[in-house]
Amino acid sequence: PVAHAADLVVFGGTGDLSMRKLLPALYHCDRDGRLAPDARIIAVSRGGLDDADFRGKVEAEVRPGLHAGDAAGWGRFLRRLHHVCADVPAGHDAPVHPGWGRLTRMLAGREDTGRVFYLASPPMTFGPFCRAAGRAGLVTPSSRVVLEKPLGRDLAGARRINDEVGAVFGEHQIFRIDHYLGKETVQNLLVLRFANAFLEPIWNSLWIDHVQITAAESVGTPGRRGYYDHAGALRDMVQNHLLQLLCLVAMEPPARNDREAIRDEKLKVLQSLRPISGTEAARFTVRGQYTAGRVDGRAVPGYLDEPDDTPPTDASRHVETFAAIRAEVKNWRWAGVPFYLRTGKRMPYRRSEIVVQFKDVPHSIFPGGEPNRLVLRLQPGEGIHLRIMAKEPGAGEVVPRPVPLSLSFADTFHARVPDAYERLLTDVLAGDPTLFMRRDEVEAAWGWIDPVIATWESTGGLPEPYAAGTSGPVGAHELLGRSGRAWHEEDLP
Ligand code: BG6
């Protein structure tokens, strides 16, 4: 591995994302030799912690989940950690918090070291953080900034953030994270499509009946009302994660494995999405909200009764915890092929997958055949499964039976499947933005989502209820059922 010299400054460095995802991923990067000996991780937050307090917090909250048996390695990782107490200035001319002085002193003399500003804080702080870093003279030509989602809550908001960040950093320095792009199966999709000859000739409307993209979660949203009431499933999952997956399935083969070539092709897919608004939103989209039910044998409350410091409001009643959309990519390759997207909280299982359903054989000579189906499983159990028809052994009547041809990454490669953040942080350190969203992609995605949300809001209706532990509202099944299709619910090996 290449060890990258860097100072990683994490704004919101003691928050949930940092403690749950970033620090574990950085620990693994360190353990695998991908951090230079003098690389530092500097958490910035409003909490009055010193380095020792922060290290103690990480020891208590992060280490138990890591099974970090290697005491020397863990000690080395802890010594990289620092904490600076600083806040964002409230306005353009507001006085700068004294913490910025400490940060400036810590970074002084290391201008040639790669410098990464990771904004793991709410999007309204992105502009002010970048401005403050710029004013303090901390942004060097080799600096990078990483932006966590959500990037705004509509196109106008995303543009504003992009402008504010763009006033301090060049586009080549900006890394907009979508952690789904770091998932092993997602990257494998590109290899599967573009390093094998057999798929590409049939990867089109002549052979493919439809595509399903599901990100189902069994968790609810306890304690997240403040964020979730104003986001909802469409903004939280579809605008970014699911549309990115759709792009990778639908994109044309790029000329090179190159950051701009790949992102150019993804952008073209977003630009080809058929707009959905007005009466079409009622036909092609479904939104749901979970009510009380049972998940994993346990009784759980409905969305409005989730424990939270913030009591439910009217916004809570209207927000969707489940969304399904029938999308269409209007180009030569995909004309007429529906792409069904769905995501929801409190579904019966945690499962993210892409399902490509092929057409029936043109002429069937056996009874009871089923069409081929390619399932790309993102989680759990990362792998690829192709449903083929095979003859059941025996001397009687020939009856084809659907069986999976399965590739499990863990079993085949005998390697730990790294967390998406590990991959993406390694790419940030290496300065490779291929798996990050370019400004035009993010804005094109919002441009497609905005009219759907506007239509939902203008009708004022409530989302369809579905009991926790079920696979979404009735409408989601009708969305496919109308054309004789059904969601893939099979649990593969
Ligand atoms: C995040 C969403 O982006 O993705 C969360 O904000 C969601 O609501 C999470 O739970 C799902 O990620 P993963 O990797 O667990 O599928």
Tab-separated table of C-alpha atoms and ligand atoms in Angstrom, residues 149 179-180 183 217 224 227 236-237 241 345 350 352 379, ligand 1:
chain	number	residue	atom	x	y	z
A	149	LYS	CA	-24.424	14.268	2.049
A	179	HIS	CA	-20.711	6.064	0.405
A	180	TYR	CA	-22.665	3.639	-1.791
A	183	LYS	CA	-19.297	-0.491	-1.582
A	217	GLU	CA	-33.368	-1.252	6.011
A	224	ARG	CA	-33.229	11.342	14.007
A	227	TYR	CA	-32.978	15.564	10.308
A	236	ASP	CA	-32.012	10.784	2.048
A	237	MET	CA	-31.522	7.751	-0.201
A	241	HIS	CA	-27.416	6.412	-3.424
A	345	LYS	CA	-36.967	2.069	6.856
A	350	ARG	CA	-31.588	-5.065	5.685
A	352	SER	CA	-29.466	-3.655	-0.778
A	379	GLN	CA	-25.275	-6.134	1.477
B	1	BG6	C1	-27.292	7.139	4.768
B	1	BG6	C2	-28.678	7.591	5.152
B	1	BG6	O1	-26.815	7.907	3.712
B	1	BG6	O2	-27.324	5.782	4.374
B	1	BG6	C3	-29.237	6.713	6.257
B	1	BG6	O3	-28.652	8.945	5.590
B	1	BG6	C4	-29.147	5.264	5.880
B	1	BG6	O4	-30.592	7.062	6.528
B	1	BG6	C5	-27.737	4.902	5.403
B	1	BG6	O5	-29.476	4.489	7.016
B	1	BG6	C6	-27.694	3.498	4.848
B	1	BG6	O6	-26.365	3.130	4.592
B	1	BG6	P1	-25.927	1.616	4.560
B	1	BG6	O7	-24.502	1.658	4.154
B	1	BG6	O8	-26.169	1.066	5.917
B	1	BG6	O9	-26.812	0.969	3.528
